[in-house]
Tab-separated table of C-alpha atoms in Angstrom:
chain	number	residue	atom	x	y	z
A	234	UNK	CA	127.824	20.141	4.152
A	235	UNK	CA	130.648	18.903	5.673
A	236	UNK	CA	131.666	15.292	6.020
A	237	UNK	CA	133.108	12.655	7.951
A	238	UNK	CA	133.813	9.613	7.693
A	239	UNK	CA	134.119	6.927	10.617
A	240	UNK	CA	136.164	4.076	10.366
A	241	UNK	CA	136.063	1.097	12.601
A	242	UNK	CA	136.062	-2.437	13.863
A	243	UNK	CA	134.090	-4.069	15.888
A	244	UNK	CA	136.761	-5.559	17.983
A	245	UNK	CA	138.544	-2.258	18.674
A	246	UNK	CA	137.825	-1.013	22.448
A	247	UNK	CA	138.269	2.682	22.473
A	248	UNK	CA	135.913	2.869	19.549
A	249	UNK	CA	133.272	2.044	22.017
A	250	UNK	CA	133.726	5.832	23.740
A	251	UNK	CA	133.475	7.033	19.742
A	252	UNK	CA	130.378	4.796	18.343
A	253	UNK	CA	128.641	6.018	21.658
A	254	UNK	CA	128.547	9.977	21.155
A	255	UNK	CA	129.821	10.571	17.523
A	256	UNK	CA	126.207	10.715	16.111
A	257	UNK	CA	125.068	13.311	18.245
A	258	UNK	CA	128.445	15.102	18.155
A	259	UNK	CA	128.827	15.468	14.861
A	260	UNK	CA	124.893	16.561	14.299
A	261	UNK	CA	125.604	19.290	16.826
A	262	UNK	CA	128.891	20.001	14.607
A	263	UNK	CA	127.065	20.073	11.116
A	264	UNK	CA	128.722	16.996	10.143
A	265	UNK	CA	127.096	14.656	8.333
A	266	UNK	CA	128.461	10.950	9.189
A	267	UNK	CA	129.303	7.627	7.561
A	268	UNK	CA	130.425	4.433	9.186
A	269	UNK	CA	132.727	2.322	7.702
A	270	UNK	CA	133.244	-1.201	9.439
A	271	UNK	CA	136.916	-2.557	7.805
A	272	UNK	CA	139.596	-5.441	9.171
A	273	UNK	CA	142.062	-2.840	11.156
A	274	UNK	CA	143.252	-6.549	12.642
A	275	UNK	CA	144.352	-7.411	8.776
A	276	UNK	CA	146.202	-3.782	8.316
A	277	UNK	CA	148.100	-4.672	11.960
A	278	UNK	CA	148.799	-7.909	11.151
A	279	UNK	CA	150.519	-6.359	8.140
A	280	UNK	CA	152.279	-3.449	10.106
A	281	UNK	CA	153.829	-5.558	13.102
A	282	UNK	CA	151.617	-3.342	15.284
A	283	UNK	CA	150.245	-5.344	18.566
A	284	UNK	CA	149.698	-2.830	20.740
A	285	UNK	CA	148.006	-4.863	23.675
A	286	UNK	CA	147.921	-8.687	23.036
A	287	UNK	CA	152.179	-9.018	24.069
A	288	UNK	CA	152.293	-5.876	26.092
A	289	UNK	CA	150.162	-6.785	29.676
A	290	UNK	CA	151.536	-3.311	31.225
A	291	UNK	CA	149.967	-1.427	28.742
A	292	UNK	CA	146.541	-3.566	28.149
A	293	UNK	CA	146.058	-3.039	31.746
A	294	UNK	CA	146.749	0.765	31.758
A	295	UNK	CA	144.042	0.894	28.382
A	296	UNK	CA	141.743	-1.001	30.494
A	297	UNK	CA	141.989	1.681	33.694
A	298	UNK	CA	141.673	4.543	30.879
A	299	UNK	CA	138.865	3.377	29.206
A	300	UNK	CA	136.585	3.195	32.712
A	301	UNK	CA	137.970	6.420	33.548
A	302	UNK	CA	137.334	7.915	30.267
A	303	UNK	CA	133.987	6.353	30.161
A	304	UNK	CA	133.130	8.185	33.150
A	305	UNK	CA	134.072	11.357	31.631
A	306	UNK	CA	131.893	10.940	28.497
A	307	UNK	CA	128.882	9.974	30.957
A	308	UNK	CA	129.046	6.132	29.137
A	309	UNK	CA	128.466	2.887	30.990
A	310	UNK	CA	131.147	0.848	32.330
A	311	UNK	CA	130.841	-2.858	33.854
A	312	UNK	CA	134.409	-3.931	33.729
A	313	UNK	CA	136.659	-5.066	31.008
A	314	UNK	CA	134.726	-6.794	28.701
A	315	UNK	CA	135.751	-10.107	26.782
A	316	UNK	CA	138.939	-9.386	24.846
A	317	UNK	CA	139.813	-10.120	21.903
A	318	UNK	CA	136.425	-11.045	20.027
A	319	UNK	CA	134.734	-11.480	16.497
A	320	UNK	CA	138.111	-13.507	15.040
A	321	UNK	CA	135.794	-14.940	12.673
A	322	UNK	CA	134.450	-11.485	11.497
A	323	UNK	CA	131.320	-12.202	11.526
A	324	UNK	CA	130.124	-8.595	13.400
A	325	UNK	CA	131.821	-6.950	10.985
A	326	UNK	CA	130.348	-8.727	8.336
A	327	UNK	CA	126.997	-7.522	9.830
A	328	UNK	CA	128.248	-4.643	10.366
A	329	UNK	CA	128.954	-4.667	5.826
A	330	UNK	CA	125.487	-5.849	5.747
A	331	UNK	CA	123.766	-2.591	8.297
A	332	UNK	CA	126.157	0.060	6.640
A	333	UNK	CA	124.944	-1.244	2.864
A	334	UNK	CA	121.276	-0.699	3.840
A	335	UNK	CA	122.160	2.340	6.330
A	336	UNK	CA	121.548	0.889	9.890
A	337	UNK	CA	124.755	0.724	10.811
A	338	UNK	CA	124.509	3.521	13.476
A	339	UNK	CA	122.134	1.600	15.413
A	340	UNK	CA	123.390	-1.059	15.171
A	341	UNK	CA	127.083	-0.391	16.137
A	342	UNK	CA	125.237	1.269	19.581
A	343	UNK	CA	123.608	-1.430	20.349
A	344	UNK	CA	126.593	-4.225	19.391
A	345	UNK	CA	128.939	-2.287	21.740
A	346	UNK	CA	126.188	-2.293	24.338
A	347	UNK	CA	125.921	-5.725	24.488
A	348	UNK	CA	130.160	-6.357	24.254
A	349	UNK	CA	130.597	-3.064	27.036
A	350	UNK	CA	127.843	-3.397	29.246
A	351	UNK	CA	126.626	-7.241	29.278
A	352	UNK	CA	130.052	-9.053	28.526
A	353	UNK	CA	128.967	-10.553	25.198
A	354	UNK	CA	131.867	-11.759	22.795
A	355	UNK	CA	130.577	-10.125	19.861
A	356	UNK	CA	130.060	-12.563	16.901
A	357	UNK	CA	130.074	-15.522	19.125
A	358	UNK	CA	127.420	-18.314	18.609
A	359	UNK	CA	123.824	-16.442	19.643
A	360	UNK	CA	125.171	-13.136	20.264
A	361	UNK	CA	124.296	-11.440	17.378
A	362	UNK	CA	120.736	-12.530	16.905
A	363	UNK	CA	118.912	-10.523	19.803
A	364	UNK	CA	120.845	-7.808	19.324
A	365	UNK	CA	119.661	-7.379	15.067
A	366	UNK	CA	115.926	-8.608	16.667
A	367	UNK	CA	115.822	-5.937	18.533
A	368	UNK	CA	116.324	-3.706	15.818
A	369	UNK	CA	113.870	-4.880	13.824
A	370	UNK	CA	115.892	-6.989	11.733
A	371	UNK	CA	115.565	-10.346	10.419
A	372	UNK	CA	118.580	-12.024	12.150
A	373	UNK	CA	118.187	-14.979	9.763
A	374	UNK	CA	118.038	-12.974	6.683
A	375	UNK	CA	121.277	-10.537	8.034
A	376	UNK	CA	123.684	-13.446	8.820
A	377	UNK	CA	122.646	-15.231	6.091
A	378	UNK	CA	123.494	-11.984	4.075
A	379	UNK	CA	127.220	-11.234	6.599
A	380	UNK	CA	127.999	-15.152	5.866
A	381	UNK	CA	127.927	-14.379	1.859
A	382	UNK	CA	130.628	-13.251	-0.337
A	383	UNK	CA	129.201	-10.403	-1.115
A	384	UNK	CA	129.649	-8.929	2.850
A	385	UNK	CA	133.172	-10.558	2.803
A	386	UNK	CA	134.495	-8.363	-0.407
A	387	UNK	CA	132.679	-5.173	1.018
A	388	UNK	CA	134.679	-5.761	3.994
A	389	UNK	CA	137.708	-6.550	1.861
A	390	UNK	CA	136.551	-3.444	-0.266
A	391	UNK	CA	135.945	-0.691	2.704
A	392	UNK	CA	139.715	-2.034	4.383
A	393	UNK	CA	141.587	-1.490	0.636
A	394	UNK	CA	140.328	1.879	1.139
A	395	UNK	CA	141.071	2.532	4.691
A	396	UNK	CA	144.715	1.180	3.521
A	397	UNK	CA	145.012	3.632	0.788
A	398	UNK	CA	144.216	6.567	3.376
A	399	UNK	CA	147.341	4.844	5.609
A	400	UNK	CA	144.982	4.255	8.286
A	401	UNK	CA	146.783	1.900	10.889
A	402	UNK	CA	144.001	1.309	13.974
A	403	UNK	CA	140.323	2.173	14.644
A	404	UNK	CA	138.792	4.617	15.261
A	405	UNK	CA	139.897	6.940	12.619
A	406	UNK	CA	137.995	9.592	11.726
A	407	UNK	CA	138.916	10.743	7.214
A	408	UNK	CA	137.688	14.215	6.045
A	409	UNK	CA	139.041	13.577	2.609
A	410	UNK	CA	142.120	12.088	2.606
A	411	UNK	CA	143.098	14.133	6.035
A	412	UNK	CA	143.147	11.175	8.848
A	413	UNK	CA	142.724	11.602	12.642
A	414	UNK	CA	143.294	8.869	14.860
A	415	UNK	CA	141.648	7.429	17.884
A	416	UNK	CA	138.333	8.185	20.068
A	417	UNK	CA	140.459	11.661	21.739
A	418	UNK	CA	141.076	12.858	17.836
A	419	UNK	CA	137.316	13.586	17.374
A	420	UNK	CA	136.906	16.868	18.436
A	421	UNK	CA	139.955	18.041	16.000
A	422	UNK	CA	138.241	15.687	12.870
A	423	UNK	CA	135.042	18.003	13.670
A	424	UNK	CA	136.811	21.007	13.471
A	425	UNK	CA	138.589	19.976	10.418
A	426	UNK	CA	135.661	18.912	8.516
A	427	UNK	CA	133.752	22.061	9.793
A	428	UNK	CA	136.620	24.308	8.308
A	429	UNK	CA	137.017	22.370	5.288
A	430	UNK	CA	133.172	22.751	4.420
A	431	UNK	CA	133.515	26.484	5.083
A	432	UNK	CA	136.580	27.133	2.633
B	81	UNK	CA	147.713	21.253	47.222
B	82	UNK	CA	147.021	19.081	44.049
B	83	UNK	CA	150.623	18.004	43.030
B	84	UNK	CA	151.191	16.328	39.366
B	85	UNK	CA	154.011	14.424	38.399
B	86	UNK	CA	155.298	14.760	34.617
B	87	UNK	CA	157.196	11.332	33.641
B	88	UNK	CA	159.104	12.400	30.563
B	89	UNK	CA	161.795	11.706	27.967
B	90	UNK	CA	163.978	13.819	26.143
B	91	UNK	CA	163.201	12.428	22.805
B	92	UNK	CA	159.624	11.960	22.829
B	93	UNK	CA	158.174	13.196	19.828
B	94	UNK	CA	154.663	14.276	21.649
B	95	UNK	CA	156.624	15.199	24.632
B	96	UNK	CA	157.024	18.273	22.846
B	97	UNK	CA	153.255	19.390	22.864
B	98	UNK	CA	153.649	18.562	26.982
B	99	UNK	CA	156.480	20.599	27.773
B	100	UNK	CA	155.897	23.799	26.322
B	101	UNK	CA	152.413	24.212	27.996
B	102	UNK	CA	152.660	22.405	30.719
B	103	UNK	CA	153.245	24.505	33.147
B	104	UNK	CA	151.281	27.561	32.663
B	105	UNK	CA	148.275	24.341	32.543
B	106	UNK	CA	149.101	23.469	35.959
B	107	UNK	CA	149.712	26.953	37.486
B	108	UNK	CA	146.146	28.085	35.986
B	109	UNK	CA	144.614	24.545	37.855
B	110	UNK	CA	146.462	25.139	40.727
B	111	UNK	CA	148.692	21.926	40.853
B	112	UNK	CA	152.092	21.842	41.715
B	113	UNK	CA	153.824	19.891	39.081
B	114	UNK	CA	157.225	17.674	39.746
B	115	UNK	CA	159.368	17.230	36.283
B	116	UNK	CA	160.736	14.014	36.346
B	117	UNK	CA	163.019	12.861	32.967
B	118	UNK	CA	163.106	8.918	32.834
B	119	UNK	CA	164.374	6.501	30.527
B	120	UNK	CA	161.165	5.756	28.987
B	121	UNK	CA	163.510	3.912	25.944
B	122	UNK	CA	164.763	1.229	28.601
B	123	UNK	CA	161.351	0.542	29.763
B	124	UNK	CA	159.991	0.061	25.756
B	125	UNK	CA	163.011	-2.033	24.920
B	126	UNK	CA	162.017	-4.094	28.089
B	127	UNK	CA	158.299	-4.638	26.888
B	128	UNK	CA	158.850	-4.816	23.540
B	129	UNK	CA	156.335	-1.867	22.758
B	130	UNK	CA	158.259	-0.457	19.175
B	131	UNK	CA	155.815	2.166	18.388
B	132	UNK	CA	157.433	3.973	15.246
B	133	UNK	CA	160.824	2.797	14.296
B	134	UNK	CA	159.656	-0.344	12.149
B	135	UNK	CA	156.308	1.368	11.427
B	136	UNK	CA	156.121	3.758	8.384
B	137	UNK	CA	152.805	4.403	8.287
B	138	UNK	CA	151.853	5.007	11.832
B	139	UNK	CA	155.553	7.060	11.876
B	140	UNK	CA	153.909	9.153	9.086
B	141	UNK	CA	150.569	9.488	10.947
B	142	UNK	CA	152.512	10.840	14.451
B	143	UNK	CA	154.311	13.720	12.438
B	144	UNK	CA	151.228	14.529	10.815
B	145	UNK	CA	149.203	14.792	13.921
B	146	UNK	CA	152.181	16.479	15.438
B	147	UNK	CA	152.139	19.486	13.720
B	148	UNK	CA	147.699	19.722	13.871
B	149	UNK	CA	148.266	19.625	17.564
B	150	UNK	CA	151.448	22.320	17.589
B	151	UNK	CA	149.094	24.508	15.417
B	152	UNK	CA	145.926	23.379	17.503
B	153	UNK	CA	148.067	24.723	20.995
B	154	UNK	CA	149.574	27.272	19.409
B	155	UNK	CA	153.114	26.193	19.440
B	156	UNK	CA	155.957	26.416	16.587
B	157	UNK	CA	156.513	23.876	13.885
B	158	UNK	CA	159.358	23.347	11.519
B	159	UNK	CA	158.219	20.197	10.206
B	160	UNK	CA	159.863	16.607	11.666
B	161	UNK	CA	163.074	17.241	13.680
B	162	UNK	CA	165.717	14.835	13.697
B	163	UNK	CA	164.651	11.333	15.105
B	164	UNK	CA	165.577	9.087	17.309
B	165	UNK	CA	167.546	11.068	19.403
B	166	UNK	CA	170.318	11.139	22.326
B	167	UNK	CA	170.865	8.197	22.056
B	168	UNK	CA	173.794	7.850	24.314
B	169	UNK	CA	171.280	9.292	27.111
B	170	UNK	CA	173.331	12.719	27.325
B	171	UNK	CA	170.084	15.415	27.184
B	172	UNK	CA	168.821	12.968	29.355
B	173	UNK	CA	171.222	12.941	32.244
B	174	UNK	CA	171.345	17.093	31.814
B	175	UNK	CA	167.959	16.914	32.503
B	176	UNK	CA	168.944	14.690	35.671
B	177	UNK	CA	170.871	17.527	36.850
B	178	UNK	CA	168.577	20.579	36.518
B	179	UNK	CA	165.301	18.204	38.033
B	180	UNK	CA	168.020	17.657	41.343
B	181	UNK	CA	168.961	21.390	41.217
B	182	UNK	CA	165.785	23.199	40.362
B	183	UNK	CA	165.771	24.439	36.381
B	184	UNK	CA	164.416	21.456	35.202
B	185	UNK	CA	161.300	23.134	33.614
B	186	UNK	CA	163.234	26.214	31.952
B	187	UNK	CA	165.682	23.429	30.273
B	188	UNK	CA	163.833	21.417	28.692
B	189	UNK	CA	161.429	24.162	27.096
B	190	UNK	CA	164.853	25.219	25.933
B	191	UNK	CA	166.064	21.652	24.427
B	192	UNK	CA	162.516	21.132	22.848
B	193	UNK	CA	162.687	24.254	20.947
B	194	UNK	CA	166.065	23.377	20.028
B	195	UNK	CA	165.479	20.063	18.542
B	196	UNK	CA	161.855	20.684	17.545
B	197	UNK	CA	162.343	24.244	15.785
B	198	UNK	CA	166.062	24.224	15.292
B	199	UNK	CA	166.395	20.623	14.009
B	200	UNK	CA	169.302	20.451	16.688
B	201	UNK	CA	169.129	16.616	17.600
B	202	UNK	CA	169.911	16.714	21.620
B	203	UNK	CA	172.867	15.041	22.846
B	204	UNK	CA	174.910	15.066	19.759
B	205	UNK	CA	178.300	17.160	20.269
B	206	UNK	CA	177.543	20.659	21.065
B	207	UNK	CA	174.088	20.445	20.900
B	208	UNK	CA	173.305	21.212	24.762
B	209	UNK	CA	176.235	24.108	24.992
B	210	UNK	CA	174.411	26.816	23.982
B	211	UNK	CA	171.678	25.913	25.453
B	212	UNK	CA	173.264	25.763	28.750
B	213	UNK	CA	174.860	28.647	28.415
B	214	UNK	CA	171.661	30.785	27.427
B	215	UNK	CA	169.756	29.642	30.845
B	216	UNK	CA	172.958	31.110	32.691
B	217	UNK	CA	174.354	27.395	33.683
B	218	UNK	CA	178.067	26.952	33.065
B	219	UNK	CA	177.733	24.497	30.659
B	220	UNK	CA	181.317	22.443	31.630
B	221	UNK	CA	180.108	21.890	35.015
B	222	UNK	CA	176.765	20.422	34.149
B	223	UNK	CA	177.713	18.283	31.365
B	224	UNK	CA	180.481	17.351	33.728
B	225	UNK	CA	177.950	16.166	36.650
B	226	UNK	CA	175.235	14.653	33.910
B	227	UNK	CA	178.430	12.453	32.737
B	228	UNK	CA	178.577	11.691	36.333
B	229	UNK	CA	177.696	8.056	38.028
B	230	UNK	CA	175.138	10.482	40.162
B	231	UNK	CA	173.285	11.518	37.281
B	232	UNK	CA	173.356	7.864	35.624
B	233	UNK	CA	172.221	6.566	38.852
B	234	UNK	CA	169.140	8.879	39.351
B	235	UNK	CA	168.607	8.246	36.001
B	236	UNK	CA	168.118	4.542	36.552
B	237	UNK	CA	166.227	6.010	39.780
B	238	UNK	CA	163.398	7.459	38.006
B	239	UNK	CA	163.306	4.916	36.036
B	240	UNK	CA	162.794	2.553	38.752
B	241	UNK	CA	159.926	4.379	40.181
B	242	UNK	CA	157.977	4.947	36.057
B	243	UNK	CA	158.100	1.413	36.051
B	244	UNK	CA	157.081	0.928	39.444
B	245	UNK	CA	153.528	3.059	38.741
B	246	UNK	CA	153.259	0.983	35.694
B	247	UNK	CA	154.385	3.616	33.137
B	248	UNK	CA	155.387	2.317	29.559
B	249	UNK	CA	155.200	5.707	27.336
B	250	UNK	CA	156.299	9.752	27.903
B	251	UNK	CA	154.847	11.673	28.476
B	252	UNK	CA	153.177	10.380	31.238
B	253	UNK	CA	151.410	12.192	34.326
B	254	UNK	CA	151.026	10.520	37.548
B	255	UNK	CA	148.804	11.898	40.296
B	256	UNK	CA	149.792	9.692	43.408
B	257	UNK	CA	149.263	6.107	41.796
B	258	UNK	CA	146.834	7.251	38.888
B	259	UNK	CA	149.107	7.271	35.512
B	260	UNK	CA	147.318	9.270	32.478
B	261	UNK	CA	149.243	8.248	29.302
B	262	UNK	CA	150.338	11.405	26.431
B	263	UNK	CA	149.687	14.623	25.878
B	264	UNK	CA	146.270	14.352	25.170
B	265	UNK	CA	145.328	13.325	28.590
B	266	UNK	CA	146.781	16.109	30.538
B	267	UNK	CA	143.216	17.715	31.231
B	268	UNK	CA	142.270	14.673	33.206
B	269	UNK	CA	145.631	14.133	34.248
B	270	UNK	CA	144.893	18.005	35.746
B	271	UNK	CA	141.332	17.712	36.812
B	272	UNK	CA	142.184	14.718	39.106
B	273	UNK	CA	144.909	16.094	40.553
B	274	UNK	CA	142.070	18.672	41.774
B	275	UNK	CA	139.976	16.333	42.468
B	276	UNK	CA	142.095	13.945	44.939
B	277	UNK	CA	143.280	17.852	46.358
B	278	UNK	CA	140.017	18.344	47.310
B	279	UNK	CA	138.441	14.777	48.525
């Protein structure tokens, strides 16, 4: 079966028009999934790339395209959300923790629901606790778990190997070592990792 | 009728995916679409938005996508052209001329496949000749007028009015004050030109 694989950060606003549909697009495509949290801020910080934080013409276009895009996907929109968030990594930490023990998907919905639609600063004090008790999750046992070393050198671990595929910004979508980039790429990482299951 | 405006610099890597289906895009819609060359560079310099030059990897990533999408749409590919380009602003002031006199679109489908499947980099000596020549323009008189101050000046006119709607990148289509940002977004770009047509 064909595979993809998604990678992300929580932090990263167009991913919230990928986390939103890709499950169901990619089970309508045959494409089995897996979500890969890693630092993109560490691999910009590296490359010089800031595409928003200096540039206020362009954060506000990204801002009007996002609503407008959201619209066309049929996904929420209640303004811009707070921007930037998680500097302390602790949602993607969680986000290490949910992908080890494969409730990431969820998860990622439901954090990007709370950032998107109700204007929480993901990974701020008391953000992430309803959000895991509403899945079902312990949210002592989890951020106990994202504060440990073990969630900060999977983290470490999962960006090393976004690096290695010279993946610059989130999302990216790998079939392989074949890398598409950003939310309007998806429908061309389907097809590729629909053709490269068929040859 | 629906009218589009295409914001667009000769030199552009993506611009190339734009300009050689553009047009049959907008006929099929049903929107009139104005060609309007800029000085996108100027406007980048200005905010500081340095997208490839000191950026291997993402530079890597862009001609890599580049020739997906070409094969995705259907158009030629001859792997990456020369780069940067015209740098004195030559192709750019030709393409000054043919918007004010009318053979804007025919010109620079001609330039793009010149640099993009001829490796001819536009605006170096002799590179716009032929290409002149072959759309039936005498190509003294119009590199004569695009080394004009008329041609500088509308130049610098465009470029005043990109800026204006808030445009930072090429291509860029603008539907009255609503800016859609590359090639990828020229199917909104389209369906809201239709949809302000018909409101």
């Amino acid at each position: 079966m064909a595979g993809l694989d998604l990678f992300f950060f929580y932090g990263s606003t167009y991913t919230y028009l990928t986390v939103m549909r890709v499950e169901t697009r990619a089970a309508a495509a045959g494409v089995t999934l897996r979500w890969r949290p890693f630092n993109v801020r560490a691999i910009m910080v590296e490359q010089q790339n800031i595409p928003f934080a200096d540039k206020p013409v362009k954060a506000a276009y990204m801002w009007r395209d996002l609503e407008r895009r959201a619209g066309r996907h049929g996904l929420g929109w209640a303004g811009a959300p707070p921007y930037p968030i998680d500097r302390e990594l602790l949602a993607n930490r969680v986000g290490q923790v949910a992908a080890e023990e494969g409730w990431c998907a969820g998860f990622t919905r439901s954090a990007y629901r709370a950032w998107f639609l109700e204007g929480r600063a993901l990974g701020a004090a008391g953000t992430l606790e309803p959000i895991l008790a509403e899945l079902g999750q312990d949210p002592a046992r989890v951020l106990a778990a994202a504060r440990s070393e073990a969630a900060a050198e999977r983290l470490e671990r999962e960006t090393d190997a976004a690096r290695a595929l010279g993946i610059f910004g989130s999302p990216t979508f790998a079939v392989g070592s074949e890398i598409f980039w950003g939310d309007d790429r998806l429908d061309d990482a389907l097809d590729w990792a629909r053709q490269s299951a068929a040859s």
